Coordinates of C-alpha atoms and ligand atoms in Angstrom, one line a residue:
X10 CA 113.4 110.6 110.5
X11 CA 111.9 112.3 107.6
X12 CA 115.1 112.9 105.5
X13 CA 114.3 113.9 101.9
X14 CA 110.6 113.4 102.4
X15 CA 108.6 116.0 100.6
X16 CA 105.6 117.2 102.7
X17 CA 103.1 119.6 101.2
X18 CA 101.0 121.2 103.9
X19 CA 97.6 122.8 103.3
X20 CA 96.4 125.1 106.0
X21 CA 92.8 126.2 106.2
X22 CA 91.0 128.8 108.3
X23 CA 90.7 127.4 111.8
X24 CA 92.1 128.7 115.0
X25 CA 94.1 125.4 115.2
X26 CA 96.2 127.0 112.4
X27 CA 98.4 128.5 115.1
X28 CA 99.7 125.0 115.8
X29 CA 101.1 124.8 112.3
X30 CA 104.1 126.8 113.3
X31 CA 105.1 124.1 115.8
X32 CA 104.3 121.3 113.4
X33 CA 106.2 122.9 110.5
X34 CA 109.2 123.4 112.8
X35 CA 109.1 119.7 113.9
X36 CA 108.9 118.4 110.4
X37 CA 111.8 120.5 109.2
X38 CA 113.8 119.5 112.3
X39 CA 113.1 115.8 111.3
X40 CA 114.7 116.4 107.9
X41 CA 111.5 116.9 105.8
X42 CA 111.3 119.3 102.9
X43 CA 108.1 121.4 103.6
X44 CA 106.1 123.5 101.2
X45 CA 102.9 125.2 102.4
X46 CA 99.7 126.4 100.8
X47 CA 97.2 128.4 102.8
X48 CA 93.6 129.4 102.1
X49 CA 93.1 133.1 102.3
X50 CA 91.1 132.7 105.6
X51 CA 94.0 130.7 107.2
X52 CA 96.1 133.9 107.0
X53 CA 93.8 135.5 109.6
X54 CA 95.0 132.8 112.1
X55 CA 98.7 132.6 111.3
X56 CA 100.8 134.8 109.0
X57 CA 102.3 133.4 105.8
X58 CA 105.6 135.0 107.0
X59 CA 105.7 132.8 110.1
X60 CA 105.2 129.7 108.0
X61 CA 107.5 130.7 105.2
X62 CA 110.3 131.4 107.7
X63 CA 109.8 128.1 109.5
X64 CA 109.4 126.0 106.3
X65 CA 112.2 127.9 104.5
X66 CA 110.0 128.1 101.4
X67 CA 107.5 130.7 100.1
X68 CA 104.0 130.2 101.3
X69 CA 101.4 130.1 98.4
X70 CA 97.9 131.3 98.7
X71 CA 96.7 132.4 95.2
X72 CA 96.5 130.6 91.9
X73 CA 98.8 133.3 90.6
X74 CA 101.2 135.9 92.0
X75 CA 99.5 139.3 91.7
X76 CA 102.7 141.3 91.3
X77 CA 104.6 139.2 88.9
X78 CA 101.6 137.6 87.2
X79 CA 103.3 134.2 87.6
X80 CA 101.1 131.2 87.8
X81 CA 101.4 128.9 90.9
X82 CA 101.1 125.5 89.5
X83 CA 98.8 123.3 91.6
X84 CA 99.6 120.4 89.4
X85 CA 103.3 120.7 90.1
X86 CA 102.7 121.0 93.8
X87 CA 100.3 118.0 93.8
X88 CA 102.9 115.9 92.0
X89 CA 105.9 117.1 94.0
X90 CA 104.6 115.9 97.4
X91 CA 105.3 112.5 98.9
X92 CA 102.5 113.3 101.4
X93 CA 99.9 116.1 101.2
X94 CA 98.9 117.0 104.8
X95 CA 95.8 119.2 105.1
X96 CA 95.8 120.5 108.6
X97 CA 93.9 122.0 110.2
X98 CA 91.0 120.9 107.8
X99 CA 87.8 122.9 108.3
X100 CA 84.3 121.5 107.7
X101 CA 84.2 123.9 104.7
X102 CA 87.3 122.5 103.1
X103 CA 86.4 118.8 103.9
X104 CA 82.9 119.5 102.3
X105 CA 84.6 120.8 99.1
X106 CA 87.0 117.9 99.0
X107 CA 84.0 115.5 99.3
X108 CA 82.0 117.2 96.6
X109 CA 84.5 118.2 94.0
X110 CA 84.4 122.0 94.6
X111 CA 87.6 123.7 93.7
X112 CA 87.7 127.4 94.6
X113 CA 91.2 128.0 95.8
X114 CA 94.8 126.9 95.2
X115 CA 94.8 124.4 98.1
X116 CA 91.8 122.6 96.7
X117 CA 93.2 122.7 93.2
X118 CA 96.4 121.0 94.5
X119 CA 94.3 118.4 96.4
X120 CA 92.4 117.5 93.2
X121 CA 95.7 117.2 91.3
X122 CA 97.6 115.3 94.0
X123 CA 98.7 111.7 93.3
X124 CA 100.4 111.3 96.7
X125 CA 98.9 110.0 99.9
X126 CA 96.6 112.7 101.4
X127 CA 96.3 113.0 105.2
X128 CA 93.6 115.2 106.7
X129 CA 93.5 116.5 110.3
X130 CA 90.1 118.0 110.9
X131 CA 89.6 120.8 113.4
X132 CA 86.2 122.2 114.3
X133 CA 83.8 122.7 117.1
X134 CA 82.1 119.7 118.7
X135 CA 78.7 120.1 117.2
X136 CA 80.1 120.8 113.7
X137 CA 82.3 117.7 114.0
X138 CA 79.3 115.5 114.9
X139 CA 76.9 117.0 112.3
X140 CA 75.6 114.3 110.0
X141 CA 76.7 116.3 106.9
X142 CA 80.3 116.6 108.2
X143 CA 80.4 113.0 109.4
X144 CA 79.2 112.0 105.9
X145 CA 81.8 114.2 104.1
X146 CA 84.6 112.8 106.3
X147 CA 83.4 109.3 105.4
X148 CA 83.3 110.2 101.8
X149 CA 86.9 111.6 101.7
X150 CA 88.0 108.4 103.4
X151 CA 86.3 106.3 100.7
X152 CA 88.2 108.4 98.1
X153 CA 91.4 106.9 99.7
X154 CA 92.3 109.9 101.9
X155 CA 93.6 109.2 105.5
X156 CA 92.0 111.1 108.4
X157 CA 93.8 111.7 111.7
X158 CA 90.7 112.0 114.0
X159 CA 90.2 115.2 115.9
X160 CA 91.0 114.9 119.6
X161 CA 89.1 115.7 122.7
X162 CA 89.6 118.7 124.9
X163 CA 88.8 122.4 125.3
X164 CA 87.6 124.0 122.2
X165 CA 88.0 127.7 121.1
X166 CA 84.2 128.1 121.7
X167 CA 84.6 127.2 125.3
X168 CA 82.9 123.9 124.8
X169 CA 84.7 120.7 125.7
X170 CA 84.7 117.6 123.5
X171 CA 85.9 116.1 120.3
X172 CA 87.0 118.6 117.6
X173 CA 90.5 119.8 118.4
X174 CA 93.1 119.1 115.7
X175 CA 95.4 116.3 116.6
X176 CA 98.4 117.6 118.5
X177 CA 101.5 118.4 116.2
X178 CA 103.4 115.7 118.0
X179 CA 100.8 113.1 117.1
X180 CA 100.7 114.2 113.5
X181 CA 104.5 114.0 113.3
X182 CA 104.4 110.4 114.8
X183 CA 101.7 109.5 112.2
X184 CA 103.9 110.7 109.4
X185 CA 107.0 108.9 110.8
X186 CA 105.0 105.7 111.1
X187 CA 103.7 106.1 107.5
X188 CA 107.2 106.5 106.0
X189 CA 108.5 103.6 108.2
X190 CA 105.6 101.4 107.0
X191 CA 106.3 102.4 103.4
X192 CA 109.6 100.5 103.6
X193 CA 108.2 97.3 105.0
X194 CA 106.9 95.8 101.7
X195 CA 109.1 97.9 99.3
X196 CA 110.1 95.8 96.2
X197 CA 107.4 93.2 97.0
X198 CA 104.6 92.4 94.5
X199 CA 101.2 91.5 95.9
X200 CA 98.2 90.3 94.0
X201 CA 94.8 91.1 95.6
X202 CA 91.3 90.3 94.3
X203 CA 88.1 91.9 95.5
X204 CA 84.4 92.4 94.8
X205 CA 81.8 90.0 93.6
X206 CA 81.7 88.3 90.2
X207 CA 78.7 88.4 87.9
X208 CA 77.8 85.2 85.9
X209 CA 75.7 86.1 82.9
X210 CA 72.3 84.5 82.2
X211 CA 71.5 86.6 79.1
X212 CA 72.6 90.0 77.9
X213 CA 70.6 91.8 80.7
X214 CA 70.8 89.4 83.7
X215 CA 73.4 87.9 85.9
X216 CA 73.9 85.8 89.0
X217 CA 75.8 87.8 91.6
X218 CA 76.2 88.4 95.3
X219 CA 76.1 91.3 97.7
X220 CA 79.9 91.8 98.1
X221 CA 80.9 95.5 98.0
X222 CA 84.6 94.8 97.5
X223 CA 85.4 97.3 100.3
X224 CA 87.6 94.8 102.3
X225 CA 89.7 93.8 99.3
X226 CA 90.1 97.4 98.1
X227 CA 91.1 98.4 101.7
X228 CA 93.8 95.6 101.6
X229 CA 95.1 96.8 98.3
X230 CA 95.2 100.5 99.4
X231 CA 97.0 99.6 102.7
X232 CA 99.5 97.4 100.8
X233 CA 100.4 100.5 98.7
X234 CA 100.9 102.4 102.0
X235 CA 103.4 99.7 103.0
X236 CA 105.3 100.2 99.8
X237 CA 104.2 97.1 97.9
X238 CA 103.6 97.0 94.1
X239 CA 99.9 96.0 94.1
X240 CA 97.9 94.3 91.4
X241 CA 94.2 94.4 92.2
X242 CA 91.8 92.2 90.2
X243 CA 88.5 93.8 90.8
X244 CA 85.0 92.4 90.2
X245 CA 82.1 94.6 89.1
X246 CA 82.0 97.4 91.6
X247 CA 81.3 101.1 92.0
X248 CA 84.7 101.8 93.6
X249 CA 87.5 103.3 91.5
X250 CA 90.7 102.8 93.6
X251 CA 93.7 104.5 92.3
X252 CA 97.3 104.8 93.5
X253 CA 100.7 105.2 91.9
X254 CA 101.7 101.8 93.3
X255 CA 98.5 100.0 92.2
X256 CA 97.4 98.5 88.9
X257 CA 93.7 97.6 88.6
X258 CA 92.3 94.9 86.3
X259 CA 88.5 95.0 86.0
X260 CA 86.9 91.6 85.4
X261 CA 83.3 90.4 85.5
X262 CA 83.1 86.6 85.7
X263 CA 84.6 84.0 87.9
X264 CA 86.4 82.6 84.8
X265 CA 87.9 86.0 84.0
X266 CA 88.9 86.4 87.6
X267 CA 90.7 83.1 87.6
X268 CA 92.4 83.7 84.2
X269 CA 93.6 87.2 85.2
X270 CA 94.9 86.1 88.6
X271 CA 96.6 83.0 87.2
X272 CA 98.4 85.1 84.7
X273 CA 99.7 87.5 87.3
X274 CA 100.5 85.1 90.2
X275 CA 103.9 83.7 88.9
X276 CA 105.5 87.2 89.2
X277 CA 104.0 87.9 92.7
X278 CA 105.6 87.5 96.2
X279 CA 102.1 87.0 97.7
X280 CA 98.4 86.9 97.0
X281 CA 95.5 87.8 99.2
X282 CA 92.2 86.6 97.7
X283 CA 89.3 88.5 99.2
X284 CA 86.9 88.3 96.3
X285 CA 83.5 86.8 96.8
X286 CA 83.6 84.7 93.7
X287 CA 80.3 83.2 92.5
X288 CA 80.5 79.4 93.0
X289 CA 78.1 78.6 90.1
X290 CA 77.4 79.9 86.7
X291 CA 74.7 79.0 84.2
X292 CA 75.8 76.2 81.9
X293 CA 74.5 78.3 78.9
X294 CA 74.4 82.0 78.3
X295 CA 71.5 83.1 76.1
X296 CA 72.7 85.6 73.5
X297 CA 69.2 87.2 73.4
X298 CA 67.1 88.4 76.3
X299 CA 65.0 85.5 77.7
X300 CA 61.3 86.3 77.4
X301 CA 58.8 85.5 80.1
X302 CA 56.6 83.4 77.9
X303 CA 56.5 80.4 80.2
X304 CA 55.4 80.3 83.9
X305 CA 58.7 79.0 85.2
X306 CA 62.3 79.0 84.1
X307 CA 64.9 76.5 85.1
X308 CA 68.6 77.4 85.0
X309 CA 71.2 74.6 85.1
X310 CA 74.2 75.8 87.1
X311 CA 77.7 74.5 86.9
X312 CA 80.6 75.1 89.2
X313 CA 82.9 78.1 88.4
X314 CA 86.7 77.6 88.5
X315 CA 88.2 78.3 92.0
X316 CA 90.9 80.9 91.7
X317 CA 92.4 80.2 95.1
X318 CA 92.7 76.5 94.3
X319 CA 94.2 77.3 90.9
X320 CA 96.9 79.6 92.5
X321 CA 97.5 77.1 95.3
X322 CA 98.4 74.4 92.6
X323 CA 100.7 76.9 90.9
X324 CA 102.4 78.2 94.1
X325 CA 106.2 78.2 94.1
X326 CA 108.5 78.1 97.2
X327 CA 108.6 81.5 99.0
X328 CA 105.2 82.7 97.7
X329 CA 102.6 83.4 100.3
X330 CA 98.9 82.7 99.5
X331 CA 96.1 83.8 101.8
X332 CA 92.3 83.5 101.4
X333 CA 89.1 84.5 103.1
X334 CA 86.3 82.5 104.5
X335 CA 82.9 84.1 104.8
X336 CA 80.7 81.8 106.8
X337 CA 77.2 81.8 108.3
X338 CA 77.6 78.7 110.5
X339 CA 80.2 76.3 111.9
X340 CA 82.6 79.3 111.2
X341 CA 85.9 78.0 112.7
X342 CA 85.4 74.5 111.4
X343 CA 84.6 75.6 107.9
X344 CA 87.5 78.1 107.8
X345 CA 90.0 75.5 109.0
X346 CA 88.7 73.1 106.4
X347 CA 89.3 75.7 103.6
X348 CA 92.7 76.6 104.9
X349 CA 93.8 72.9 104.6
X350 CA 92.0 71.9 101.5
X351 CA 93.1 75.0 99.6
X352 CA 96.7 74.7 101.1
X353 CA 96.9 78.3 102.3
X354 CA 99.5 80.1 104.3
X355 CA 96.7 81.7 106.3
X356 CA 93.0 82.3 106.1
X357 CA 90.9 85.2 107.3
X358 CA 87.6 84.3 108.7
X359 CA 84.7 86.7 108.9
X360 CA 81.2 85.7 109.8
X361 CA 77.9 87.0 108.4
X362 CA 76.3 86.4 111.8
X363 CA 78.6 89.1 113.3
X364 CA 76.8 92.5 113.3
X365 CA 80.1 94.4 112.6
X366 CA 81.1 92.2 109.6
X367 CA 79.7 91.3 106.2
X368 CA 78.6 92.8 102.9
X369 CA 78.7 96.5 102.4
X370 CA 79.7 97.3 106.0
X371 CA 82.6 99.7 106.7
X372 CA 83.8 97.6 109.6
X373 CA 84.8 94.0 109.9
X374 CA 85.6 91.5 112.6
X375 CA 88.1 88.8 111.7
X376 CA 90.0 85.8 113.0
X377 CA 93.3 84.9 111.3
X378 CA 94.1 81.2 111.3
X379 CA 97.5 79.6 110.4
X380 CA 98.0 76.0 109.3
X381 CA 100.0 75.3 112.5
X382 CA 96.9 76.1 114.6
X383 CA 97.9 79.7 115.5
X384 CA 94.7 81.7 115.7
X385 CA 94.1 85.4 116.5
X386 CA 90.8 87.1 116.8
X387 CA 90.6 90.9 116.4
X388 CA 88.0 93.4 117.7
X389 CA 85.6 94.9 115.2
X390 CA 87.2 97.9 113.5
X391 CA 87.1 99.9 110.2
X392 CA 88.1 97.9 107.2
X393 CA 91.3 99.9 106.7
X394 CA 92.5 99.0 110.2
X395 CA 91.5 95.3 109.6
X396 CA 93.6 95.5 106.4
X397 CA 96.6 96.6 108.5
X398 CA 96.2 93.6 110.8
X399 CA 96.1 91.2 107.8
X400 CA 99.1 92.9 106.2
X401 CA 101.2 92.8 109.4
X402 CA 100.4 89.1 109.5
X403 CA 101.5 88.7 105.9
X404 CA 104.7 90.7 106.6
X405 CA 105.5 88.1 109.4
X406 CA 105.2 85.3 106.8
X407 CA 107.3 87.0 104.2
Ligands
LIG5 N1 87.3 81.4 96.0 C1 87.9 81.5 94.8 N2 87.2 81.0 93.7 C2 85.9 80.5 93.8 C3 85.3 80.5 95.1 C4 86.1 81.0 96.2 O1 89.0 81.9 94.6 N3 85.3 80.1 92.8 C5 88.1 81.9 97.1 C6 87.6 83.2 97.8 O2 88.1 84.4 97.2 C7 88.0 83.0 99.2 C8 88.0 81.5 99.4 O3 88.1 80.9 98.1 O4 89.3 83.5 99.4 C9 86.8 81.0 100.2 O5 85.7 81.5 99.6 P1 84.2 81.1 100.2 O6 83.2 81.7 99.4 O7 84.2 81.4 101.7 O8 84.2 79.5 100.1 P2 84.1 78.5 98.9 O9 85.5 78.0 98.6 O10 83.4 79.2 97.8 O11 83.2 77.3 99.5 P3 81.7 77.4 100.1 O12 81.0 78.4 99.2 O13 81.2 76.0 99.9 O14 81.8 77.9 101.5

């Protein structure tokens, strides 16, 4: 049920808007409190009166009410919602969401929203497959929005294919699952680390690796969806994850990664360490830029502290500790070795030889291994879905 759940719906100008009457009715019937914003074009496809009657709330379209002169606060709407559902979402609205264009009340509410945002695209087959639209959908996913993929079937144009907005029943099921998941880790605190670390050589150079941090950030975001209080220790990275349930600590070096994680770990119920921490650092950091006077340069490297080993030594009864193993050869053997030597509750293996896994990719293919020999290999899938598999495994342990 959706009792006391506050769902803000944004309806944009697509023929699929007619389905919003059924969806609104189903959400209200499930106990949700529903408020609706429409773009002006959406009102050509379904009347505000239909939706206000079904939602039992006025439908908003403009930034201000033209008769009373009253301002419709997009900030208040964005903060009110537990979930902001944008359905149907046209290519136009998705493009604006991806590129920071804010020319109506719906978009202003989107840019002010702090809640989970769920987008259900609807458009014709060729639009849905256009590289610009594909890129914009990818972009809004990277911003942390959730996309319920369009479904296949007959389209308003007469063409048949992918592009129909997901059926109202599927959207309701998605929301029910979301609110159900949100209870699974409520009151649990989870530490996650992600990204590479940079080990300074001099003020302008460092030793690093190709990690994008995407896998660890996906884990942190999905943990928030499951209701956990998340503490994300993030190495140098272009991503800026943000969520009401997440605190982000930016660090640069392996040493800072270890110090920050060790400080946080005693208060945590679990930790998933996904960072690709540099194993070596220069034994000396030059405080001035090294000049290329000589023909060769030798750097003496010393081992960095191992965060996972540090946390393993600190671990108290009841805490769950998981690590990753990124391997290029003897994958299973090496991962099992790390699982035992670092005394983990489970390890997630991904191999660089797998075309769907590795640095910078949006997909991953993993095997989860437990100390008792239990092993499960998953298909290649988007990193957010991989994160769900890892978190379901963690929930089993907790
Ligand atoms: N790890 C860590 N601190 C380090 C090195 C690794 O916490 N200094 C963690 C990683 O976050 C990961 C796990 O240890 O969860 C395994 O990392 P990986 O790079 O696969 O292995 P290493 O332990 O570094 O060993 P090797 O490089 O020899 O494979």
